[in-house]
Every structure is written in C-alpha cells, then in structure tokens.
Amino acid sequence: MSVQDVDGNSSDEGEVFLDDEDIIQEIPIDEEDLPDRDDEMDPDVDDEEADDSVYIFKGHLDELYTVACSPTDASLVATGGKDDRGFLWKIGSADPGLELQGHRDTVSTVAFSSDGQLLASGGLDGVVHVWDTSLGSLKCTLEGSGEGFEWLKWHPRGHLIIGGSEDSNVWMWNADKSAWLNTFSGHSSSVTCGSFTPDGKIICTGSDDASLRIWNPRTGESIHVVRGHPYHTDGLTCLSITSDSTIAMTGSKDSSVHMVNITTGRVVSSLNAHSDSVECIGLSPSFTWAATGGMDQKLLIWDLQHSAVRCTCDHEEGVTCQSWLGTSQYVATGCVDGKVRIWDSLSGNCLRTFSGHADTIQSLDTSADGNSLVSVSSDGTARIFKISEFR
C-alpha cells in the first residue's frame, strides 16, 4: 500500500506496509448485511426506479380501474377506483380535484358526455351519479336494480346514457331530466361491454353469456341475438363499432375476435390469432385497421379488409388496455407489467416504453389535444405521459 500526501503525491518515505501489529480495532461484519454482488450488477434496479411521467395524481387510496379524459377540456380527467371514490382533476394542477362523493362500493366506470358538459360515474353499488363538469356539482343520481354497473356510455349527440349491469340488463336514462327511460332485458349474465353506434340509432351489448345483442333504443326490442357457432364460446370482454355504424367487433375470453354485421346480425369475419383472453379492441380512426390486446402478451394489428394480421407487437406480460393516439398511426398499450408502450401500427415497432407505475395498468385515455396519455394502475396512481411527438 502506497502512502500519499494531501497533494496526491507519494511521500518521501516510499512504500509503507501494514502488518498485524498496526491493527487498532477489528469490527465484525455480518455477511448477510453486505450487498449481493448480483444485485449490484442488476441493470433492472435503476430501471425500476425510473419514472417517465410528468404528473402523478395521488388522490386515491387503493387500486384504480377507470379513467376518462374530457373531449373538450384537454386538462380535465376523471378517475375511479376500489376506494369507492371518483375524482375530477386537472393535469398539472396542485389542486386536489373534486371528489365524486356518494358511492358505497368500487367506482368501476367514468364517462364524459360528448359535449364534455356532464360526467357520469358508475359503481358496483348499482348507482350512477351525473356531475356538471363546469360547476363541479352533482346534477342527478340514477339507479338500476341495485347490482353493480360495469360500464357507462353516452349517446354520441345527446345526454342519454346507457349502462351495463351485473343484473344481466342494460339500463338507459335521460340525464337532463334525471329520468329512467328503458331497461333492455335478454342477456342471461353480466353485461360486460356495450355502446351506441356512432350514428346513435342502435345499441350493441356483449355479455358474459357469450352473446352479442343488437337493440332498438326506442322500443327496447332485441333486433338480433348473435350466439353459438361460429360466434364466441365464452364471455365477451370488449366491443368496438366501426365509424359507419355497420360492423361490431367483439373480443372474448375464448381468445377469438369476431366481426358482426349490425344490420343482419351475421358474423362476417372471424379473427383467430390470439391464444388467450382478448382484453381490448380499438378501431383505427384513419385506416381500416383494428388493434386487439390479449393476455397472450400480444397486441395484434389487423387489416380488416383482408381479415389478416398486419403485425404482432410482443409484450412482457398480458395486454390489458389500448388506445389509438388521435388519428395517427400510433397505438398505446397498458400491460400487466406496469409499463405503457407506444407502437407504430405500420411497422409493429415499439417506439417508446414509459415506466413509472409499480403494478398493472388498468385503463388508458388520451387528452383532447393529443398531448397527454393518462394511465391508471393497480398501484393506486394515475400518471401523465407526454405523447406530443406521436401525433
């Protein structure tokens, strides 16, 4: 051992060696307290601490399940979760936001009306609260049978709202008049997904009973029931309708995706490339393509004209949710591994991986200006990721 002076130069004494007589004190060290060399070398340790988000909303006390961005105010976001609470909050604000009080069970779904004036929050307590977004106040409370609501959707051009319930029914109300309008009965199990067609003339709903029902909103009549071969063999999980209101695309726990002609009620195409439950479906607003995500750890981009897979986007774990980014070619996915990824649907390449969440991503939405992607997670937080470069 060489001894150096304060200037870093070797001293005139040359090299000095220590022996046992020079030991002043021995300090015992427990080997278990020493860092594991493998941990020191693990490149994932720093990665786990990385947070690419630009804003975190921490108002919730438990897992988050649902998120919606206002279609008219790029800063306004609604979230709901297992803590029986919803919140209406603004991106980047230090304000804690408006708590959507009154639910007595998990807030499972939130949805803004198409004009952004109203926000509906639905819970497993079987109650729907409608809020005035500008006043920040409760407008009305809507009720069904008392069983939980799985989803809510607004009419594309008005203040009618429908909800799928665990009681096997679909409920419809007029929010302006705080009035129940109709109950659509026919499914034999929980109604897991549904929507008005974009033209507002038809309602399509999917159920855990493995059927799709096509309804007349005015009469409550079930126009078509789609079930049995060649349709799904297990419960439906997700549904999306083409912009021309002609085709309903559905995914199921049976790993299949089917396309149904809404006018005829016939299955016109079957897409069988997933190997596990299909969790989400999104139709591209600019191309005749669709994106489907599944627990087989894949996002598939489909060419609907040819009923063929364009590209496969492989993930580390199951894909739980997805969102096309505006009218662009880019798709965002949320994954069981807590990562949010941006994919190019033309090439199938992953362009960006956003870290920050510590648990499964449950839902995604994009702000009205296309600059922010909002994700909610089982880790109890909502996070904002900047996506202005993907427009």
PDB file of N, CA and C in Angstrom, residues 105-171:
ATOM      1  N   ASP A 105     -69.393   1.643  -3.058  1.00  0.00           N
ATOM      2  CA  ASP A 105     -68.590   0.496  -3.494  1.00  0.00           C
ATOM      3  C   ASP A 105     -67.679   0.997  -4.614  1.00  0.00           C
ATOM      4  N   THR A 106     -66.862   0.112  -5.137  1.00  0.00           N
ATOM      5  CA  THR A 106     -65.900   0.454  -6.184  1.00  0.00           C
ATOM      6  C   THR A 106     -66.517   1.302  -7.299  1.00  0.00           C
ATOM      7  N   VAL A 107     -65.833   2.386  -7.654  1.00  0.00           N
ATOM      8  CA  VAL A 107     -66.228   3.173  -8.832  1.00  0.00           C
ATOM      9  C   VAL A 107     -65.584   2.498 -10.046  1.00  0.00           C
ATOM     10  N   SER A 108     -66.401   1.790 -10.809  1.00  0.00           N
ATOM     11  CA  SER A 108     -65.907   0.906 -11.859  1.00  0.00           C
ATOM     12  C   SER A 108     -65.827   1.558 -13.227  1.00  0.00           C
ATOM     13  N   THR A 109     -66.534   2.694 -13.408  1.00  0.00           N
ATOM     14  CA  THR A 109     -66.560   3.316 -14.731  1.00  0.00           C
ATOM     15  C   THR A 109     -66.847   4.815 -14.617  1.00  0.00           C
ATOM     16  N   VAL A 110     -66.168   5.588 -15.433  1.00  0.00           N
ATOM     17  CA  VAL A 110     -66.440   7.018 -15.563  1.00  0.00           C
ATOM     18  C   VAL A 110     -66.520   7.351 -17.045  1.00  0.00           C
ATOM     19  N   ALA A 111     -67.399   8.299 -17.399  1.00  0.00           N
ATOM     20  CA  ALA A 111     -67.580   8.628 -18.818  1.00  0.00           C
ATOM     21  C   ALA A 111     -68.077  10.062 -18.957  1.00  0.00           C
ATOM     22  N   PHE A 112     -67.455  10.817 -19.884  1.00  0.00           N
ATOM     23  CA  PHE A 112     -67.891  12.169 -20.205  1.00  0.00           C
ATOM     24  C   PHE A 112     -68.905  12.131 -21.346  1.00  0.00           C
ATOM     25  N   SER A 113     -69.897  13.025 -21.271  1.00  0.00           N
ATOM     26  CA  SER A 113     -70.801  13.192 -22.414  1.00  0.00           C
ATOM     27  C   SER A 113     -70.003  13.770 -23.576  1.00  0.00           C
ATOM     28  N   SER A 114     -70.519  13.621 -24.801  1.00  0.00           N
ATOM     29  CA  SER A 114     -69.765  14.021 -25.997  1.00  0.00           C
ATOM     30  C   SER A 114     -69.479  15.517 -26.036  1.00  0.00           C
ATOM     31  N   ASP A 115     -70.314  16.334 -25.377  1.00  0.00           N
ATOM     32  CA  ASP A 115     -70.077  17.777 -25.342  1.00  0.00           C
ATOM     33  C   ASP A 115     -69.237  18.199 -24.138  1.00  0.00           C
ATOM     34  N   GLY A 116     -68.840  17.224 -23.309  1.00  0.00           N
ATOM     35  CA  GLY A 116     -67.994  17.498 -22.160  1.00  0.00           C
ATOM     36  C   GLY A 116     -68.690  18.161 -20.984  1.00  0.00           C
ATOM     37  N   GLN A 117     -69.987  18.437 -21.098  1.00  0.00           N
ATOM     38  CA  GLN A 117     -70.706  19.165 -20.042  1.00  0.00           C
ATOM     39  C   GLN A 117     -70.989  18.299 -18.818  1.00  0.00           C
ATOM     40  N   LEU A 118     -71.182  16.982 -19.062  1.00  0.00           N
ATOM     41  CA  LEU A 118     -71.556  16.090 -17.970  1.00  0.00           C
ATOM     42  C   LEU A 118     -70.555  14.943 -17.835  1.00  0.00           C
ATOM     43  N   LEU A 119     -70.424  14.486 -16.615  1.00  0.00           N
ATOM     44  CA  LEU A 119     -69.592  13.316 -16.310  1.00  0.00           C
ATOM     45  C   LEU A 119     -70.432  12.330 -15.524  1.00  0.00           C
ATOM     46  N   ALA A 120     -70.430  11.080 -15.941  1.00  0.00           N
ATOM     47  CA  ALA A 120     -71.139  10.036 -15.202  1.00  0.00           C
ATOM     48  C   ALA A 120     -70.129   9.128 -14.511  1.00  0.00           C
ATOM     49  N   SER A 121     -70.421   8.795 -13.259  1.00  0.00           N
ATOM     50  CA  SER A 121     -69.611   7.813 -12.526  1.00  0.00           C
ATOM     51  C   SER A 121     -70.524   6.671 -12.105  1.00  0.00           C
ATOM     52  N   GLY A 122     -70.097   5.452 -12.426  1.00  0.00           N
ATOM     53  CA  GLY A 122     -70.897   4.279 -12.098  1.00  0.00           C
ATOM     54  C   GLY A 122     -70.144   3.359 -11.171  1.00  0.00           C
ATOM     55  N   GLY A 123     -70.885   2.714 -10.268  1.00  0.00           N
ATOM     56  CA  GLY A 123     -70.218   1.889  -9.280  1.00  0.00           C
ATOM     57  C   GLY A 123     -70.815   0.510  -9.123  1.00  0.00           C
ATOM     58  N   LEU A 124     -70.087  -0.315  -8.399  1.00  0.00           N
ATOM     59  CA  LEU A 124     -70.581  -1.653  -8.080  1.00  0.00           C
ATOM     60  C   LEU A 124     -71.681  -1.592  -7.029  1.00  0.00           C
ATOM     61  N   ASP A 125     -71.993  -0.363  -6.545  1.00  0.00           N
ATOM     62  CA  ASP A 125     -73.132  -0.176  -5.647  1.00  0.00           C
ATOM     63  C   ASP A 125     -74.446  -0.032  -6.422  1.00  0.00           C
ATOM     64  N   GLY A 126     -74.374  -0.104  -7.766  1.00  0.00           N
ATOM     65  CA  GLY A 126     -75.582  -0.038  -8.582  1.00  0.00           C
ATOM     66  C   GLY A 126     -76.132   1.365  -8.777  1.00  0.00           C
ATOM     67  N   VAL A 127     -75.291   2.374  -8.527  1.00  0.00           N
ATOM     68  CA  VAL A 127     -75.727   3.773  -8.633  1.00  0.00           C
ATOM     69  C   VAL A 127     -74.870   4.496  -9.670  1.00  0.00           C
ATOM     70  N   VAL A 128     -75.518   5.389 -10.422  1.00  0.00           N
ATOM     71  CA  VAL A 128     -74.824   6.263 -11.365  1.00  0.00           C
ATOM     72  C   VAL A 128     -75.028   7.706 -10.910  1.00  0.00           C
ATOM     73  N   HIS A 129     -73.943   8.410 -10.688  1.00  0.00           N
ATOM     74  CA  HIS A 129     -74.018   9.834 -10.370  1.00  0.00           C
ATOM     75  C   HIS A 129     -73.633  10.626 -11.614  1.00  0.00           C
ATOM     76  N   VAL A 130     -74.384  11.679 -11.912  1.00  0.00           N
ATOM     77  CA  VAL A 130     -74.078  12.547 -13.043  1.00  0.00           C
ATOM     78  C   VAL A 130     -73.672  13.912 -12.498  1.00  0.00           C
ATOM     79  N   TRP A 131     -72.522  14.389 -12.985  1.00  0.00           N
ATOM     80  CA  TRP A 131     -71.916  15.616 -12.465  1.00  0.00           C
ATOM     81  C   TRP A 131     -71.857  16.680 -13.548  1.00  0.00           C
ATOM     82  N   ASP A 132     -72.071  17.932 -13.136  1.00  0.00           N
ATOM     83  CA  ASP A 132     -71.894  19.079 -14.025  1.00  0.00           C
ATOM     84  C   ASP A 132     -70.413  19.456 -13.969  1.00  0.00           C
ATOM     85  N   THR A 133     -69.694  19.318 -15.091  1.00  0.00           N
ATOM     86  CA  THR A 133     -68.235  19.495 -15.066  1.00  0.00           C
ATOM     87  C   THR A 133     -67.815  20.951 -14.886  1.00  0.00           C
ATOM     88  N   SER A 134     -68.628  21.891 -15.345  1.00  0.00           N
ATOM     89  CA  SER A 134     -68.252  23.298 -15.202  1.00  0.00           C
ATOM     90  C   SER A 134     -68.513  23.810 -13.787  1.00  0.00           C
ATOM     91  N   LEU A 135     -69.603  23.351 -13.181  1.00  0.00           N
ATOM     92  CA  LEU A 135     -69.937  23.780 -11.824  1.00  0.00           C
ATOM     93  C   LEU A 135     -69.246  22.924 -10.762  1.00  0.00           C
ATOM     94  N   GLY A 136     -68.859  21.702 -11.161  1.00  0.00           N
ATOM     95  CA  GLY A 136     -68.253  20.791 -10.193  1.00  0.00           C
ATOM     96  C   GLY A 136     -69.248  20.308  -9.161  1.00  0.00           C
ATOM     97  N   SER A 137     -70.495  20.129  -9.610  1.00  0.00           N
ATOM     98  CA  SER A 137     -71.545  19.741  -8.659  1.00  0.00           C
ATOM     99  C   SER A 137     -72.335  18.546  -9.174  1.00  0.00           C
ATOM    100  N   LEU A 138     -73.002  17.846  -8.259  1.00  0.00           N
ATOM    101  CA  LEU A 138     -73.828  16.696  -8.616  1.00  0.00           C
ATOM    102  C   LEU A 138     -75.105  17.189  -9.300  1.00  0.00           C
ATOM    103  N   LYS A 139     -75.371  16.665 -10.475  1.00  0.00           N
ATOM    104  CA  LYS A 139     -76.583  17.052 -11.215  1.00  0.00           C
ATOM    105  C   LYS A 139     -77.749  16.138 -10.864  1.00  0.00           C
ATOM    106  N   CYS A 140     -77.497  14.818 -10.883  1.00  0.00           N
ATOM    107  CA  CYS A 140     -78.560  13.877 -10.545  1.00  0.00           C
ATOM    108  C   CYS A 140     -77.975  12.515 -10.219  1.00  0.00           C
ATOM    109  N   THR A 141     -78.798  11.666  -9.621  1.00  0.00           N
ATOM    110  CA  THR A 141     -78.428  10.286  -9.314  1.00  0.00           C
ATOM    111  C   THR A 141     -79.400   9.351 -10.011  1.00  0.00           C
ATOM    112  N   LEU A 142     -78.851   8.367 -10.720  1.00  0.00           N
ATOM    113  CA  LEU A 142     -79.653   7.414 -11.492  1.00  0.00           C
ATOM    114  C   LEU A 142     -79.440   6.024 -10.902  1.00  0.00           C
ATOM    115  N   GLU A 143     -80.503   5.251 -10.847  1.00  0.00           N
ATOM    116  CA  GLU A 143     -80.388   3.926 -10.235  1.00  0.00           C
ATOM    117  C   GLU A 143     -80.974   2.850 -11.124  1.00  0.00           C
ATOM    118  N   GLY A 144     -80.439   1.629 -10.939  1.00  0.00           N
ATOM    119  CA  GLY A 144     -80.965   0.470 -11.632  1.00  0.00           C
ATOM    120  C   GLY A 144     -81.573  -0.478 -10.615  1.00  0.00           C
ATOM    121  N   SER A 145     -81.181  -1.737 -10.691  1.00  0.00           N
ATOM    122  CA  SER A 145     -81.747  -2.745  -9.794  1.00  0.00           C
ATOM    123  C   SER A 145     -81.023  -2.812  -8.457  1.00  0.00           C
ATOM    124  N   GLY A 146     -79.872  -2.144  -8.386  1.00  0.00           N
ATOM    125  CA  GLY A 146     -79.057  -2.219  -7.178  1.00  0.00           C
ATOM    126  C   GLY A 146     -77.786  -3.022  -7.376  1.00  0.00           C
ATOM    127  N   GLU A 147     -77.715  -3.793  -8.474  1.00  0.00           N
ATOM    128  CA  GLU A 147     -76.483  -4.535  -8.774  1.00  0.00           C
ATOM    129  C   GLU A 147     -75.518  -3.636  -9.543  1.00  0.00           C
ATOM    130  N   GLY A 148     -74.241  -4.002  -9.498  1.00  0.00           N
ATOM    131  CA  GLY A 148     -73.184  -3.135  -9.996  1.00  0.00           C
ATOM    132  C   GLY A 148     -73.229  -2.851 -11.489  1.00  0.00           C
ATOM    133  N   PHE A 149     -72.718  -1.666 -11.849  1.00  0.00           N
ATOM    134  CA  PHE A 149     -72.564  -1.309 -13.258  1.00  0.00           C
ATOM    135  C   PHE A 149     -71.122  -1.524 -13.685  1.00  0.00           C
ATOM    136  N   GLU A 150     -70.967  -2.174 -14.859  1.00  0.00           N
ATOM    137  CA  GLU A 150     -69.631  -2.469 -15.372  1.00  0.00           C
ATOM    138  C   GLU A 150     -69.114  -1.380 -16.303  1.00  0.00           C
ATOM    139  N   TRP A 151     -70.028  -0.702 -17.007  1.00  0.00           N
ATOM    140  CA  TRP A 151     -69.624   0.343 -17.956  1.00  0.00           C
ATOM    141  C   TRP A 151     -70.779   1.310 -18.179  1.00  0.00           C
ATOM    142  N   LEU A 152     -70.438   2.500 -18.642  1.00  0.00           N
ATOM    143  CA  LEU A 152     -71.412   3.526 -19.000  1.00  0.00           C
ATOM    144  C   LEU A 152     -71.006   4.132 -20.340  1.00  0.00           C
ATOM    145  N   LYS A 153     -71.987   4.427 -21.180  1.00  0.00           N
ATOM    146  CA  LYS A 153     -71.719   5.099 -22.461  1.00  0.00           C
ATOM    147  C   LYS A 153     -72.801   6.140 -22.724  1.00  0.00           C
ATOM    148  N   TRP A 154     -72.378   7.296 -23.209  1.00  0.00           N
ATOM    149  CA  TRP A 154     -73.299   8.364 -23.568  1.00  0.00           C
ATOM    150  C   TRP A 154     -73.714   8.244 -25.032  1.00  0.00           C
ATOM    151  N   HIS A 155     -74.892   8.764 -25.337  1.00  0.00           N
ATOM    152  CA  HIS A 155     -75.303   8.889 -26.738  1.00  0.00           C
ATOM    153  C   HIS A 155     -74.326   9.852 -27.423  1.00  0.00           C
ATOM    154  N   PRO A 156     -73.968   9.595 -28.697  1.00  0.00           N
ATOM    155  CA  PRO A 156     -72.956  10.438 -29.355  1.00  0.00           C
ATOM    156  C   PRO A 156     -73.357  11.899 -29.521  1.00  0.00           C
ATOM    157  N   ARG A 157     -74.652  12.203 -29.429  1.00  0.00           N
ATOM    158  CA  ARG A 157     -75.051  13.595 -29.654  1.00  0.00           C
ATOM    159  C   ARG A 157     -76.027  14.130 -28.608  1.00  0.00           C
ATOM    160  N   GLY A 158     -76.171  13.469 -27.491  1.00  0.00           N
ATOM    161  CA  GLY A 158     -77.127  13.953 -26.505  1.00  0.00           C
ATOM    162  C   GLY A 158     -76.787  13.498 -25.107  1.00  0.00           C
ATOM    163  N   HIS A 159     -77.725  13.724 -24.201  1.00  0.00           N
ATOM    164  CA  HIS A 159     -77.499  13.385 -22.800  1.00  0.00           C
ATOM    165  C   HIS A 159     -78.266  12.140 -22.365  1.00  0.00           C
ATOM    166  N   LEU A 160     -78.420  11.205 -23.318  1.00  0.00           N
ATOM    167  CA  LEU A 160     -78.898   9.870 -22.957  1.00  0.00           C
ATOM    168  C   LEU A 160     -77.689   9.046 -22.557  1.00  0.00           C
ATOM    169  N   ILE A 161     -77.880   8.180 -21.564  1.00  0.00           N
ATOM    170  CA  ILE A 161     -76.768   7.353 -21.108  1.00  0.00           C
ATOM    171  C   ILE A 161     -77.239   5.923 -20.902  1.00  0.00           C
ATOM    172  N   ILE A 162     -76.393   4.961 -21.291  1.00  0.00           N
ATOM    173  CA  ILE A 162     -76.698   3.546 -21.065  1.00  0.00           C
ATOM    174  C   ILE A 162     -75.622   2.938 -20.168  1.00  0.00           C
ATOM    175  N   GLY A 163     -76.032   1.924 -19.413  1.00  0.00           N
ATOM    176  CA  GLY A 163     -75.108   1.237 -18.519  1.00  0.00           C
ATOM    177  C   GLY A 163     -75.343  -0.254 -18.536  1.00  0.00           C
ATOM    178  N   GLY A 164     -74.262  -1.016 -18.546  1.00  0.00           N
ATOM    179  CA  GLY A 164     -74.341  -2.475 -18.483  1.00  0.00           C
ATOM    180  C   GLY A 164     -74.201  -2.937 -17.051  1.00  0.00           C
ATOM    181  N   SER A 165     -75.124  -3.794 -16.631  1.00  0.00           N
ATOM    182  CA  SER A 165     -75.180  -4.177 -15.219  1.00  0.00           C
ATOM    183  C   SER A 165     -74.868  -5.649 -14.990  1.00  0.00           C
ATOM    184  N   GLU A 166     -74.468  -5.933 -13.756  1.00  0.00           N
ATOM    185  CA  GLU A 166     -74.257  -7.312 -13.334  1.00  0.00           C
ATOM    186  C   GLU A 166     -75.582  -8.061 -13.211  1.00  0.00           C
ATOM    187  N   ASP A 167     -76.713  -7.317 -13.307  1.00  0.00           N
ATOM    188  CA  ASP A 167     -78.028  -7.968 -13.213  1.00  0.00           C
ATOM    189  C   ASP A 167     -78.505  -8.516 -14.561  1.00  0.00           C
ATOM    190  N   SER A 168     -77.613  -8.510 -15.579  1.00  0.00           N
ATOM    191  CA  SER A 168     -77.874  -9.028 -16.931  1.00  0.00           C
ATOM    192  C   SER A 168     -78.665  -8.060 -17.808  1.00  0.00           C
ATOM    193  N   ASN A 169     -78.951  -6.870 -17.302  1.00  0.00           N
ATOM    194  CA  ASN A 169     -79.722  -5.890 -18.063  1.00  0.00           C
ATOM    195  C   ASN A 169     -78.866  -4.698 -18.491  1.00  0.00           C
ATOM    196  N   VAL A 170     -79.403  -3.976 -19.483  1.00  0.00           N
ATOM    197  CA  VAL A 170     -78.840  -2.693 -19.890  1.00  0.00           C
ATOM    198  C   VAL A 170     -79.866  -1.627 -19.529  1.00  0.00           C
ATOM    199  N   TRP A 171     -79.407  -0.576 -18.869  1.00  0.00           N
ATOM    200  CA  TRP A 171     -80.301   0.482 -18.410  1.00  0.00           C
ATOM    201  C   TRP A 171     -80.055   1.756 -19.207  1.00  0.00           C
TER     202      TRP A 171
END
